[in-house]
Coordinates of C-alpha atoms and ligand atoms in Angstrom, one line a residue:
M752 CA 112.4 94.1 60.9
F753 CA 109.8 94.0 63.6
T754 CA 112.1 95.1 66.4
A755 CA 111.6 98.7 67.4
K756 CA 114.3 100.6 65.9
K757 CA 115.7 103.3 68.2
V758 CA 117.5 106.3 66.6
F759 CA 119.3 108.3 69.2
I760 CA 119.9 111.9 68.2
Q761 CA 121.7 113.9 70.8
C762 CA 120.2 117.4 70.9
L763 CA 119.4 120.2 73.2
F764 CA 116.0 121.7 73.0
T765 CA 113.7 123.6 75.2
I766 CA 110.6 122.1 76.5
V767 CA 107.8 124.4 77.5
M768 CA 106.7 122.6 80.6
L769 CA 103.3 122.9 82.2
G770 CA 103.8 125.9 84.4
G771 CA 107.3 127.0 83.4
V772 CA 110.2 126.7 81.0
M773 CA 112.8 124.2 81.6
E774 CA 116.1 123.5 79.7
V775 CA 116.9 119.8 79.5
H776 CA 119.3 117.7 77.6
A777 CA 116.7 115.5 76.0
L778 CA 116.9 112.8 73.3
V779 CA 114.7 112.2 70.4
R780 CA 113.9 108.5 70.2
S781 CA 112.2 106.8 67.3
F782 CA 110.1 103.7 67.1
K783 CA 108.2 102.1 64.3
F784 CA 104.9 100.4 65.3
E785 CA 103.4 98.1 62.6
L786 CA 99.8 97.2 63.3
I787 CA 99.3 93.6 61.9
N788 CA 96.9 90.7 62.3
S789 CA 98.9 87.9 64.0
L790 CA 98.2 84.4 65.1
H791 CA 98.4 83.6 68.8
T792 CA 97.7 80.5 70.9
R793 CA 96.4 80.7 74.4
L794 CA 94.1 78.3 76.4
C795 CA 94.9 75.7 73.7
C796 CA 93.1 77.6 71.0
N797 CA 94.4 79.7 68.1
K798 CA 93.2 83.1 67.2
T799 CA 94.2 86.0 64.9
M800 CA 94.3 89.3 66.6
L801 CA 95.6 92.9 66.2
T802 CA 99.1 93.4 67.6
I803 CA 101.9 95.9 67.2
N804 CA 104.9 94.2 65.6
G805 CA 103.3 90.8 66.2
Q806 CA 103.7 91.1 70.0
S807 CA 101.1 91.5 72.8
P808 CA 102.1 93.1 75.0
G809 CA 103.7 95.3 72.3
P810 CA 107.2 96.8 72.5
T811 CA 108.2 98.8 75.6
I812 CA 109.2 102.3 75.0
Y813 CA 112.2 103.3 77.2
A814 CA 112.9 107.0 77.5
R815 CA 114.1 109.5 80.0
R816 CA 112.1 112.4 81.5
G817 CA 111.7 115.2 79.0
D818 CA 112.6 113.1 75.9
L819 CA 110.7 113.4 72.6
V820 CA 109.5 110.0 71.3
I821 CA 108.6 109.8 67.7
V822 CA 106.4 106.8 66.8
D823 CA 105.6 105.9 63.2
I824 CA 102.4 104.0 63.2
V825 CA 101.9 101.9 60.0
N826 CA 98.5 100.2 59.7
R827 CA 99.0 96.9 57.9
A828 CA 95.9 95.3 59.4
D829 CA 92.4 95.1 58.2
Q830 CA 91.0 97.3 60.9
N831 CA 91.2 101.1 61.7
I832 CA 93.4 102.1 64.7
T833 CA 94.4 105.0 66.9
I834 CA 97.1 104.8 69.5
H835 CA 96.9 106.7 72.8
W836 CA 99.9 107.5 75.1
H837 CA 98.2 107.0 78.4
G838 CA 99.4 109.6 81.0
V839 CA 101.6 111.6 78.7
K840 CA 100.4 115.2 79.0
M841 CA 101.5 116.3 75.5
P842 CA 102.0 119.9 76.3
R843 CA 100.0 122.0 73.8
Y844 CA 100.0 119.1 71.4
P845 CA 96.7 117.2 71.6
W846 CA 97.3 116.2 68.0
S847 CA 99.3 113.2 69.0
D848 CA 96.9 112.1 71.9
G849 CA 95.4 109.4 69.7
T850 CA 91.9 109.4 71.0
N851 CA 89.4 108.2 68.4
F852 CA 87.0 110.9 67.1
V853 CA 88.1 113.2 69.9
T854 CA 91.7 114.2 68.9
Q855 CA 91.9 112.5 65.6
C856 CA 90.1 110.3 63.0
P857 CA 91.3 106.6 62.9
I858 CA 94.4 105.6 60.9
L859 CA 92.7 103.6 58.2
S860 CA 94.0 100.2 57.0
G861 CA 97.0 100.8 54.7
K862 CA 97.6 104.3 56.1
R863 CA 100.3 105.6 58.5
F864 CA 100.6 108.4 61.0
R865 CA 103.7 109.8 62.7
Q866 CA 103.0 110.7 66.4
R867 CA 105.1 113.0 68.4
V868 CA 104.9 111.8 72.1
I869 CA 106.1 114.8 74.0
L870 CA 107.3 113.8 77.5
S871 CA 107.5 116.6 80.0
D872 CA 107.5 116.1 83.8
E873 CA 106.4 112.4 83.8
E874 CA 108.8 110.0 85.4
G875 CA 108.1 106.3 86.3
T876 CA 105.8 104.2 84.3
L877 CA 103.1 104.9 81.8
W878 CA 101.7 102.9 78.9
W879 CA 100.3 103.1 75.4
H880 CA 97.1 101.5 74.0
A881 CA 94.8 101.5 71.1
H882 CA 92.0 104.0 71.7
N883 CA 89.3 102.9 69.3
D884 CA 86.7 100.2 69.7
W885 CA 88.0 97.5 72.0
S886 CA 91.3 96.9 70.2
R887 CA 93.3 98.0 73.3
N888 CA 92.6 94.4 74.5
S889 CA 95.7 93.2 72.4
V890 CA 97.2 96.6 71.4
Y891 CA 99.2 97.9 74.3
G892 CA 102.5 98.2 75.9
A893 CA 104.6 99.9 78.6
I894 CA 106.3 103.3 78.6
V895 CA 109.2 103.3 81.0
I896 CA 110.5 106.8 81.8
L897 CA 113.8 106.9 83.6
P898 CA 115.3 110.0 85.4
P899 CA 117.3 112.2 83.1
K900 CA 121.1 111.4 82.8
G901 CA 122.9 112.5 85.9
E902 CA 119.8 112.4 88.1
T903 CA 118.8 109.6 90.4
Y904 CA 115.8 107.9 91.7
P905 CA 114.4 109.1 95.0
F906 CA 115.3 105.7 96.4
P907 CA 118.4 103.5 96.1
K908 CA 119.1 102.5 92.5
P909 CA 117.4 99.2 91.8
H910 CA 119.4 96.4 90.3
A911 CA 117.0 96.1 87.3
H912 CA 113.5 97.0 86.3
H913 CA 110.8 94.8 84.7
P914 CA 107.5 95.9 83.2
I915 CA 104.6 93.6 84.4
L916 CA 101.5 94.1 82.3
I917 CA 98.2 92.5 83.5
G918 CA 96.0 91.8 80.5
E919 CA 93.0 89.9 79.5
W920 CA 92.1 87.2 77.1
W921 CA 89.0 86.4 75.1
K922 CA 88.9 83.2 73.1
A923 CA 86.5 84.9 70.8
D924 CA 87.4 87.8 68.5
V925 CA 87.2 90.9 70.6
Q926 CA 85.9 93.1 67.8
Q927 CA 83.0 90.7 67.4
V928 CA 82.4 90.5 71.2
M929 CA 82.1 94.4 71.2
E930 CA 79.7 94.5 68.2
E931 CA 77.5 91.9 69.7
F932 CA 77.5 93.8 73.0
L933 CA 76.6 97.1 71.3
K934 CA 73.9 95.5 69.3
N935 CA 72.1 93.7 72.1
G936 CA 72.3 96.5 74.7
G937 CA 73.0 94.2 77.6
D938 CA 76.2 93.0 79.4
P939 CA 79.1 91.8 77.2
Q940 CA 80.4 88.3 77.0
M941 CA 83.0 87.8 79.7
S942 CA 86.6 87.1 79.0
N943 CA 88.2 83.7 79.6
A944 CA 91.5 84.6 81.3
Y945 CA 93.7 87.2 82.7
L946 CA 97.2 87.6 81.7
I947 CA 100.6 88.6 83.1
N948 CA 103.0 89.8 80.3
G949 CA 100.7 88.0 77.8
Q950 CA 100.4 84.6 79.5
P951 CA 97.6 83.3 81.7
G952 CA 100.0 81.2 83.7
D953 CA 99.9 77.7 85.1
L954 CA 96.5 77.8 86.9
Y955 CA 94.9 78.0 83.3
Q956 CA 95.1 75.4 80.6
C957 CA 98.0 75.2 78.3
S958 CA 100.1 78.0 79.7
T959 CA 102.6 76.2 82.0
Q960 CA 105.3 76.1 79.3
D961 CA 105.1 79.8 78.5
I962 CA 104.4 81.3 81.9
Y963 CA 106.4 84.5 82.4
K964 CA 109.4 84.0 84.6
L965 CA 111.4 86.8 86.3
Q966 CA 114.9 85.8 87.5
V967 CA 116.2 87.4 90.6
E968 CA 119.4 87.2 92.7
F969 CA 119.1 86.9 96.4
G970 CA 119.9 90.3 98.1
K971 CA 119.2 92.4 95.1
T972 CA 116.2 94.9 94.7
Y973 CA 114.1 95.1 91.5
L974 CA 111.8 97.8 90.3
I975 CA 108.5 96.3 89.1
K976 CA 106.6 98.5 86.7
L977 CA 103.0 97.3 87.0
V978 CA 100.4 98.2 84.4
N979 CA 96.8 97.3 84.6
A980 CA 95.7 96.8 80.9
V981 CA 92.6 94.7 81.6
M982 CA 89.4 95.9 80.0
D983 CA 86.8 96.0 82.9
N984 CA 88.3 95.3 86.2
I985 CA 90.4 96.5 89.1
M986 CA 93.0 93.8 90.0
F987 CA 94.6 92.6 93.2
F988 CA 98.3 92.0 92.7
K989 CA 100.5 90.0 95.2
I990 CA 103.8 88.2 95.4
G991 CA 104.1 84.9 97.3
S992 CA 106.0 85.3 100.7
H993 CA 107.4 88.8 99.8
K994 CA 106.3 92.3 100.9
F995 CA 107.2 95.1 98.6
T996 CA 107.4 98.9 98.6
V997 CA 105.2 101.1 96.4
V998 CA 107.2 104.1 95.2
G999 CA 105.1 105.6 92.4
T1000 CA 101.9 105.6 90.5
D1001 CA 100.9 107.1 87.1
G1002 CA 104.3 108.5 86.2
A1003 CA 104.9 110.3 89.5
Y1004 CA 106.7 109.2 92.7
T1005 CA 104.9 108.5 96.0
K1006 CA 106.0 108.3 99.5
P1007 CA 107.3 104.8 100.0
M1008 CA 104.6 102.4 101.2
Q1009 CA 105.1 98.9 102.4
T1010 CA 102.5 96.4 101.6
D1011 CA 101.9 92.9 100.4
C1012 CA 98.9 93.6 98.2
V1013 CA 98.2 96.2 95.5
A1014 CA 94.8 97.1 94.1
I1015 CA 95.4 98.6 90.6
S1016 CA 92.6 100.0 88.4
P1017 CA 92.4 99.8 84.6
G1018 CA 94.7 102.5 83.2
Q1019 CA 96.8 102.9 86.4
T1020 CA 100.4 102.1 86.8
I1021 CA 102.2 101.3 90.0
D1022 CA 106.0 101.2 90.6
L1023 CA 107.2 99.0 93.4
L1024 CA 110.5 97.8 94.8
L1025 CA 110.8 94.1 95.4
E1026 CA 113.7 93.0 97.5
A1027 CA 114.7 89.4 96.8
N1028 CA 115.1 88.6 100.4
Q1029 CA 113.4 85.2 100.9
P1030 CA 115.0 81.7 100.8
P1031 CA 116.0 81.0 97.2
S1032 CA 113.1 79.2 95.6
H1033 CA 110.3 79.8 93.1
Y1034 CA 107.5 82.2 94.1
Y1035 CA 104.3 83.2 92.4
M1036 CA 103.6 86.8 91.3
A1037 CA 99.8 86.7 90.8
A1038 CA 96.9 88.9 90.0
R1039 CA 93.3 88.3 90.6
V1040 CA 90.1 90.2 89.8
Y1041 CA 88.4 92.6 92.2
A1042 CA 84.8 93.3 91.4
S1043 CA 81.9 94.5 93.5
G1044 CA 79.4 92.8 91.2
G1045 CA 79.4 90.8 87.9
D1046 CA 80.4 87.4 86.9
F1047 CA 84.2 87.5 86.1
V1048 CA 86.8 84.8 85.9
T1049 CA 88.3 84.6 89.3
I1050 CA 91.2 82.3 88.6
P1051 CA 94.4 84.2 89.3
T1052 CA 96.9 84.8 86.5
T1053 CA 100.4 83.8 87.5
A1054 CA 104.0 84.4 86.8
I1055 CA 107.1 83.0 88.6
I1056 CA 109.8 84.7 90.4
E1057 CA 112.8 82.4 90.1
Y1058 CA 115.8 82.9 92.4
V1059 CA 119.0 82.0 90.7
G1060 CA 121.2 79.4 92.5
N1061 CA 121.3 75.8 93.5
Y1062 CA 118.2 74.5 95.2
T1063 CA 115.3 72.1 94.5
P1064 CA 112.2 74.3 93.8
P1065 CA 108.9 73.1 95.0
P1066 CA 106.8 71.3 92.3
S1067 CA 104.6 74.3 92.4
P1068 CA 104.9 77.6 94.3
L1069 CA 102.4 78.5 97.1
L1070 CA 99.6 80.7 95.8
P1071 CA 99.4 84.0 97.7
F1072 CA 96.3 84.4 99.8
F1073 CA 94.0 87.0 97.9
P1074 CA 91.3 89.2 99.4
Q1075 CA 87.8 88.2 98.6
V1076 CA 86.8 89.1 95.0
N1077 CA 84.4 91.8 96.3
D1078 CA 86.6 93.1 99.1
S1079 CA 86.1 96.8 98.5
A1080 CA 87.6 97.8 101.8
T1081 CA 91.1 96.4 100.8
S1082 CA 90.8 97.9 97.3
M1083 CA 89.8 101.4 98.6
N1084 CA 92.3 101.5 101.5
F1085 CA 95.2 100.8 99.2
T1086 CA 94.3 103.7 96.9
N1087 CA 93.6 106.0 100.1
Q1088 CA 97.1 105.5 101.4
L1089 CA 98.9 106.8 98.3
R1090 CA 100.7 110.2 99.0
S1091 CA 102.9 112.4 96.9
L1092 CA 106.6 112.0 97.6
V1093 CA 107.0 115.5 99.0
N1094 CA 104.9 117.7 101.2
G1095 CA 103.8 121.1 100.1
V1096 CA 102.9 120.1 96.5
N1097 CA 101.6 122.7 94.1
V1098 CA 97.9 121.8 94.5
P1099 CA 95.5 124.7 93.6
K1100 CA 94.3 126.2 96.9
K1101 CA 91.7 128.5 95.4
V1102 CA 89.3 127.0 92.9
T1103 CA 87.9 129.2 90.1
R1104 CA 85.8 126.4 88.4
K1105 CA 83.8 124.0 90.5
L1106 CA 82.4 120.9 88.7
F1107 CA 80.2 118.3 90.2
F1108 CA 79.9 115.2 88.0
T1109 CA 77.5 112.3 88.7
L1110 CA 78.6 108.9 87.3
S1111 CA 75.6 106.7 86.7
M1112 CA 74.6 103.4 85.1
N1113 CA 71.3 104.1 83.2
R1114 CA 68.6 102.3 81.4
R1115 CA 67.3 103.9 78.3
L1116 CA 64.4 103.2 76.0
C1117 CA 65.2 102.0 72.6
L1118 CA 62.2 102.1 70.4
E1119 CA 63.8 102.1 66.9
S1120 CA 63.5 99.2 64.5
Y1121 CA 67.1 98.1 65.1
C1122 CA 66.6 97.8 68.9
L1123 CA 66.9 94.1 70.0
R1124 CA 65.3 95.1 73.4
A1125 CA 63.1 98.0 74.6
T1126 CA 65.6 99.1 77.2
R1127 CA 69.3 99.2 76.8
L1128 CA 72.0 99.7 79.4
A1129 CA 73.7 103.1 79.2
S1130 CA 76.0 105.1 81.4
S1131 CA 76.5 108.8 81.8
V1132 CA 78.3 111.7 83.3
N1133 CA 75.7 114.3 84.6
N1134 CA 73.0 112.3 82.7
V1135 CA 74.8 112.9 79.4
S1136 CA 75.8 109.7 77.5
M1137 CA 78.5 110.8 75.1
L1138 CA 78.2 110.0 71.4
L1139 CA 81.4 110.2 69.3
P1140 CA 81.0 112.5 66.3
G1141 CA 82.1 111.6 62.8
V1142 CA 84.8 114.4 62.6
D1143 CA 87.2 114.6 65.6
I1144 CA 86.4 117.3 68.1
L1145 CA 89.9 118.7 68.0
Q1146 CA 89.8 119.3 64.3
A1147 CA 86.3 120.8 64.5
Y1148 CA 87.5 123.1 67.3
Y1149 CA 90.7 124.1 65.5
R1150 CA 89.1 124.7 62.1
G1151 CA 85.8 126.1 63.4
I1152 CA 83.7 123.3 61.8
S1153 CA 80.2 123.7 63.3
G1154 CA 77.6 121.0 64.1
V1155 CA 80.2 118.5 65.5
Y1156 CA 79.7 119.2 69.1
T1157 CA 77.9 121.5 71.6
T1158 CA 79.5 123.5 74.5
D1159 CA 76.7 122.9 77.1
F1160 CA 78.2 120.1 79.0
P1161 CA 76.6 120.8 82.4
D1162 CA 78.7 121.7 85.5
F1163 CA 76.2 119.9 87.7
P1164 CA 73.6 117.1 87.3
P1165 CA 70.2 118.2 86.0
S1166 CA 68.8 117.9 89.4
A1167 CA 70.1 117.1 92.9
F1168 CA 68.8 113.9 94.5
D1169 CA 70.0 111.4 97.1
Y1170 CA 72.6 109.9 94.8
T1171 CA 73.5 106.8 96.8
K1172 CA 70.3 105.8 98.5
D1173 CA 69.2 102.1 98.4
A1174 CA 66.3 101.9 96.1
M1175 CA 66.8 104.4 93.4
L1176 CA 63.9 105.8 91.4
E1177 CA 64.1 105.0 87.7
E1178 CA 63.2 108.7 86.9
S1179 CA 66.6 109.9 87.9
S1180 CA 68.1 107.5 85.3
A1181 CA 67.0 109.4 82.2
T1182 CA 70.1 110.2 80.2
R1183 CA 70.4 112.2 77.0
L1184 CA 72.7 111.2 74.1
G1185 CA 75.0 114.0 72.8
T1186 CA 78.4 115.3 72.0
A1187 CA 78.7 118.1 74.6
V1188 CA 82.0 119.6 75.7
S1189 CA 82.9 121.5 78.8
V1190 CA 85.0 124.7 78.1
L1191 CA 87.7 125.6 80.6
E1192 CA 89.4 128.9 80.6
Y1193 CA 93.2 128.9 80.3
N1194 CA 94.8 128.7 83.7
S1195 CA 91.6 128.3 85.6
T1196 CA 91.9 126.1 88.7
V1197 CA 89.5 123.3 88.4
E1198 CA 87.9 121.0 91.0
V1199 CA 85.9 118.0 89.9
V1200 CA 83.9 116.1 92.5
F1201 CA 82.9 112.7 91.0
Q1202 CA 79.8 111.4 92.7
G1203 CA 79.0 107.8 92.1
T1204 CA 75.3 107.0 92.1
N1205 CA 73.2 104.0 92.8
I1206 CA 71.0 104.3 89.8
A1207 CA 70.6 100.8 88.3
G1208 CA 73.0 99.6 91.1
G1209 CA 76.3 101.3 92.1
V1210 CA 79.7 100.2 90.9
E1211 CA 83.2 101.7 91.0
H1212 CA 84.4 103.9 88.1
P1213 CA 88.1 104.4 87.4
M1214 CA 88.1 107.8 85.8
H1215 CA 90.9 108.9 83.6
L1216 CA 91.7 112.4 82.3
H1217 CA 93.8 112.9 79.2
G1218 CA 96.4 115.8 79.0
Y1219 CA 96.7 116.3 82.8
S1220 CA 97.7 114.8 86.1
F1221 CA 95.5 115.8 88.9
Y1222 CA 95.8 115.9 92.7
V1223 CA 93.3 113.6 94.5
V1224 CA 92.4 115.8 97.4
G1225 CA 89.5 114.0 98.9
S1226 CA 87.3 110.8 98.9
G1227 CA 84.5 109.3 100.8
L1228 CA 81.5 107.0 100.9
G1229 CA 78.0 108.1 100.4
N1230 CA 77.0 111.6 99.1
F1231 CA 79.6 114.4 98.9
D1232 CA 78.8 117.2 101.4
G1233 CA 80.1 120.6 100.1
I1234 CA 80.3 122.1 103.7
R1235 CA 81.5 119.2 105.7
D1236 CA 84.0 117.5 103.3
P1237 CA 86.2 120.2 101.8
P1238 CA 87.8 121.1 105.3
N1239 CA 89.2 117.5 105.3
Y1240 CA 90.9 117.8 102.0
N1241 CA 94.5 116.8 101.8
L1242 CA 96.3 119.9 100.4
I1243 CA 99.7 118.9 101.7
D1244 CA 100.7 115.6 100.0
P1245 CA 97.8 114.4 97.8
P1246 CA 98.9 111.8 95.2
L1247 CA 99.3 113.1 91.7
M1248 CA 97.5 110.7 89.4
E1249 CA 95.6 110.5 86.0
N1250 CA 93.4 107.6 87.0
I1251 CA 91.3 107.5 90.1
V1252 CA 88.8 104.9 91.2
V1253 CA 85.5 106.5 92.3
P1254 CA 84.3 104.1 95.0
R1255 CA 81.0 102.3 94.7
N1256 CA 78.3 104.8 96.0
G1257 CA 81.1 107.2 97.1
W1258 CA 82.9 110.3 95.7
I1259 CA 86.3 111.6 94.9
S1260 CA 87.5 115.1 94.6
I1261 CA 90.4 116.1 92.2
R1262 CA 92.1 119.5 91.4
F1263 CA 94.2 120.7 88.5
K1264 CA 95.2 123.8 86.8
A1265 CA 93.9 124.1 83.3
N1266 CA 97.3 125.1 81.8
N1267 CA 97.5 122.7 78.9
P1268 CA 95.4 124.1 76.0
G1269 CA 93.7 121.5 73.8
V1270 CA 90.9 119.1 73.6
W1271 CA 91.1 116.4 76.3
Y1272 CA 89.0 113.4 76.8
M1273 CA 87.8 112.2 80.2
H1274 CA 86.2 108.8 80.7
C1275 CA 85.7 105.7 82.8
H1276 CA 88.5 103.3 82.0
F1277 CA 86.1 100.4 82.3
E1278 CA 85.7 99.6 78.6
R1279 CA 82.0 98.7 78.8
H1280 CA 81.1 101.9 80.7
Q1281 CA 83.0 103.9 78.2
S1282 CA 81.1 102.2 75.3
W1283 CA 77.8 103.0 77.1
G1284 CA 78.7 106.6 77.2
M1285 CA 80.5 107.4 80.5
K1286 CA 82.9 109.9 78.8
M1287 CA 83.1 113.7 78.1
V1288 CA 85.5 116.2 76.7
F1289 CA 87.2 119.3 78.0
I1290 CA 88.2 122.0 75.7
V1291 CA 91.0 124.0 77.4
E1292 CA 91.2 127.5 75.8
D1293 CA 94.4 129.0 74.6
G1294 CA 96.1 131.6 76.9
E1295 CA 97.3 135.1 75.8
Q1296 CA 101.0 134.4 75.3
P1297 CA 102.3 132.5 72.3
H1298 CA 103.7 129.7 74.6
E1299 CA 100.3 129.4 76.0
K1300 CA 98.6 128.4 72.8
M1301 CA 98.0 125.0 71.1
L1302 CA 100.6 124.1 68.5
P1303 CA 99.5 123.6 65.0
P1304 CA 98.7 120.0 63.6
P1305 CA 101.3 117.9 61.8
P1306 CA 100.9 117.6 58.0
D1307 CA 99.9 113.9 58.2
M1308 CA 96.8 114.0 60.5
P1309 CA 94.6 111.2 59.3
G1310 CA 91.5 112.2 57.3
C1311 CA 87.9 111.6 58.5
D1312 CA 86.8 109.1 55.9
A1313 CA 85.5 106.4 58.2
P1314 CA 81.9 106.2 59.1
P1315 CA 81.0 107.7 62.5
P1316 CA 80.8 105.0 65.1
Q1317 CA 77.3 105.6 66.3
L1318 CA 75.9 104.9 62.9
L1319 CA 77.8 101.6 62.7
F1320 CA 76.8 100.3 66.1
R1321 CA 73.8 102.3 67.0
I1322 CA 74.9 103.0 70.5
Ligands
LIG1287 CU1 94.1 104.7 78.9 CU2 91.5 107.4 77.3 O1 92.8 106.0 78.0
LIG1288 CU1 82.6 103.2 85.1

């Protein structure tokens, strides 16, 4: 009863795509996701955790471009949940986006919610995950989107494809780790292991038996669908003795790029072709943490590529040689080389709304009686640390409920300063708590420059936008220069992404056309930064035409009966 039940109904329907109308033969595919507390053993210890259908990673959703996926979420666990379809644009339908207190209130224990996951132009790999508290740690899975029937890949058809999800394991209960972290206002307790498809692998205790194995035949090519589902780190990914070819990221194809090392940020997906062209044997597929600071587990998580055939495998495969844990050049260079598949992509050339967002780590005073220390860590966008409201912003916007949010999210930081200089004055670190949204006019062409700052020490920030893909047109180290940098933008073949790592003490420039009306969250995909407030919301207004307006909500939207998170956790 726990297997995802697929119901195929052949039908013809018209999808109003972002930017045009396209007729496709699309399918409706239905899945049932039951959230339960289930028992799992890793690193020689048992623990009960939240899963979908008892599995972590949860079920893979297979679909074709343009399909409609209907997922019935049934909450049979003792905690509230929301499920987000990471990278699915949901044209005009933010109601299914699944972002806690932004597009919906949580599905309470015992309740259910039917989500319509509306695929449009995405093709490749995306993923789904819980989007409340830190429950995405165990509640996540892959979404594999194949070309429509009769269409082919922009590369020779691979023999098979395999989702590979990099995850993370705490021996402790993750909800407790989060609550502890929010209470004490400092850094969280670190995790104990990283995982490939749910297993730490044979370099960790008690995982040799269950290590993930991928069987390959010599001479065949496999499409690996890599997802970084870890909570707080960019990961390096390598395969022993093999090179491979990156062909896509974030549900869009890229120009083929040969490499032997991937740097993948939390939230990001990478499609790569692996040719089984080495002497038949066992090889490691492994991922290791990249971090410019912090004290993270550095043991690689491993899986095994097993050639079929008759041979004597080595007692243990050779571990690929990884870059240094803090090798930011390798991490940055990988991302900088990504290019859209074709030249002359539809990137906005004229920008009608320019935004400049500083991303900062902050310290803020905490003088109330509940404060365990006088200064707490915080993080912010343009010196605003976002608080989630008690009623979701989408509902408040749609129904005109006042007092839930303000519309004064600043287009620029409150004052300009040398963002990346060495010793940063604490004055610039003042952050205000609030629920401020930025309103975008329908069809405006938006540029966001993300500027990393060195307040309280600079780190990377993998920024993620809901409801859109964006073109990454520029990047650099140091301070963005509005005169010198834009002439160097790539407006020919910039990669189309929904996650981009803003380099440590550097900047990134993205562009998109605001043609998907709704309420869309943007945040750092490092979970601890998100909890500290590095998040904001865009409201994209309706257009004039009926097909440019948000669709109405489904009848079973969850009610807002849970206490607002900031009251519970005092963030
Ligand atoms: Cu991967 Cu806001 O999500
Ligand atoms: Cu961040």
